CSV table of C-alpha atoms in Angstrom, one decimal:
chain,number,residue,atom,x,y,z
R,1,MET,CA,5.7,12.5,-20.4
R,2,SER,CA,5.4,10.2,-17.4
R,3,GLU,CA,2.2,10.0,-15.3
R,4,GLN,CA,3.9,11.4,-12.2
R,5,ALA,CA,5.1,14.5,-14.1
R,6,VAL,CA,1.5,15.2,-15.0
R,7,ALA,CA,-0.2,14.3,-11.7
R,8,ALA,CA,2.3,15.2,-8.9
R,9,THR,CA,2.2,18.6,-7.4
R,10,VAL,CA,4.3,19.8,-4.4
R,11,VAL,CA,3.1,22.7,-2.3
R,12,ARG,CA,4.7,24.4,0.8
R,13,ASN,CA,2.1,24.4,3.6
R,14,ASP,CA,3.6,27.0,6.0
R,15,SER,CA,0.8,26.6,8.6
R,16,GLN,CA,1.6,22.9,8.9
R,17,HIS,CA,5.4,23.4,8.6
R,18,ARG,CA,5.6,20.9,5.8
R,19,TYR,CA,5.9,20.4,2.0
R,20,GLU,CA,3.1,18.2,0.6
R,21,VAL,CA,3.1,16.1,-2.5
R,22,TRP,CA,-0.3,15.7,-4.1
R,23,TYR,CA,-1.1,13.0,-6.6
R,24,GLY,CA,-4.2,14.3,-8.5
R,25,ASN,CA,-6.6,15.4,-5.8
R,26,SER,CA,-5.1,13.1,-3.1
R,27,LEU,CA,-2.4,14.0,-0.5
R,28,ALA,CA,0.2,11.4,-1.1
R,29,GLY,CA,2.9,12.4,1.3
R,30,PHE,CA,4.7,15.2,3.1
R,31,THR,CA,8.0,16.2,4.6
R,32,GLU,CA,7.9,18.2,7.8
R,33,TYR,CA,10.4,21.0,8.6
R,34,ARG,CA,11.2,23.6,11.2
R,35,GLU,CA,12.8,27.0,10.4
R,36,ARG,CA,15.4,28.6,12.7
R,37,ASP,CA,17.3,31.7,11.7
R,38,SER,CA,18.4,30.9,8.1
R,39,ASP,CA,18.1,27.1,8.6
R,40,THR,CA,15.4,24.8,7.3
R,41,ILE,CA,15.5,21.6,9.3
R,42,PHE,CA,13.9,18.6,7.7
R,43,ILE,CA,12.6,16.3,10.5
R,44,HIS,CA,10.3,13.7,9.0
R,45,THR,CA,9.0,12.5,5.7
R,46,GLU,CA,6.1,10.1,4.9
R,47,VAL,CA,4.6,8.8,1.6
R,48,ASP,CA,1.4,6.9,1.9
R,49,PRO,CA,2.1,3.2,0.8
R,50,ALA,CA,-0.9,3.4,-1.5
R,51,PHE,CA,1.2,5.8,-3.6
R,52,GLY,CA,4.4,3.7,-3.5
R,53,GLY,CA,6.4,3.1,-6.6
R,54,LYS,CA,5.5,6.3,-8.3
R,55,GLY,CA,8.7,8.2,-7.4
R,56,LEU,CA,6.7,10.7,-5.3
R,57,GLY,CA,9.2,10.7,-2.5
R,58,SER,CA,11.9,11.9,-4.9
R,59,VAL,CA,9.6,14.5,-6.5
R,60,LEU,CA,8.8,15.8,-3.0
R,61,ALA,CA,12.4,15.9,-1.9
R,62,ARG,CA,13.7,17.6,-5.0
R,63,GLN,CA,11.0,20.3,-5.0
R,64,ALA,CA,11.2,21.0,-1.3
R,65,ILE,CA,15.0,21.3,-1.4
R,66,GLU,CA,14.8,23.6,-4.5
R,67,ASP,CA,12.3,25.8,-2.8
R,68,VAL,CA,14.4,26.1,0.3
R,69,ILE,CA,17.4,27.1,-1.8
R,70,ALA,CA,15.4,29.5,-3.9
R,71,ARG,CA,14.3,31.2,-0.6
R,72,GLY,CA,18.0,31.6,0.3
R,73,ARG,CA,17.9,29.2,3.2
R,74,VAL,CA,20.3,26.5,4.4
R,75,ILE,CA,19.3,22.8,4.6
R,76,VAL,CA,19.7,20.8,7.8
R,77,PRO,CA,18.7,17.1,7.0
R,78,ARG,CA,17.7,15.5,10.3
R,79,CYS,CA,15.1,13.3,8.4
R,80,PRO,CA,16.7,10.0,7.2
R,81,PHE,CA,14.8,10.1,3.9
R,82,ILE,CA,15.9,13.7,3.0
R,83,LYS,CA,19.5,12.9,4.2
R,84,ALA,CA,19.6,9.8,2.0
R,85,TRP,CA,18.1,11.7,-1.0
R,86,LEU,CA,20.7,14.5,-0.6
R,87,ASP,CA,23.5,11.9,-0.3
R,88,LYS,CA,22.5,10.7,-3.8
R,89,HIS,CA,22.4,14.3,-5.2
R,90,PRO,CA,25.7,15.9,-4.3
R,91,ASP,CA,24.9,18.9,-6.6
R,92,TYR,CA,23.0,20.3,-3.6
R,93,ASP,CA,25.9,19.9,-1.1
R,94,GLU,CA,26.8,23.6,-1.1
R,95,HIS,CA,23.5,24.3,0.6
R,96,VAL,CA,23.6,21.5,3.2
R,97,VAL,CA,25.0,21.9,6.7
R,98,GLY,CA,27.6,19.2,7.3
R,99,LYS,CA,28.5,19.0,3.6
R,100,GLY,CA,29.2,22.2,1.8
R,101,ILE,CA,28.4,24.3,4.9
R,102,LYS,CA,30.7,23.6,7.8
R,103,ARG,CA,29.8,24.8,11.3
């Protein structure tokens, strides 16, 4: 098992409107969102450069997207990082406005 699978944890922090990726006991990054009606709008993502190269951005994106879907919400990717991640993972298209969801 890889080191990141053991050490990385993603949590939804509703009070801060963001998903956080923790590496051990350290906050390594986050993706901010806003919710409107049934939409979850991703607006900004950051991963601390000190944690670069560990794949934490991808772990964060996947788990955040999967949580949004599990809660029956629709994804609106305004954040360039989340949009690029979704472009590489078309299996999530049916949950994304502008891809599987046309408005």
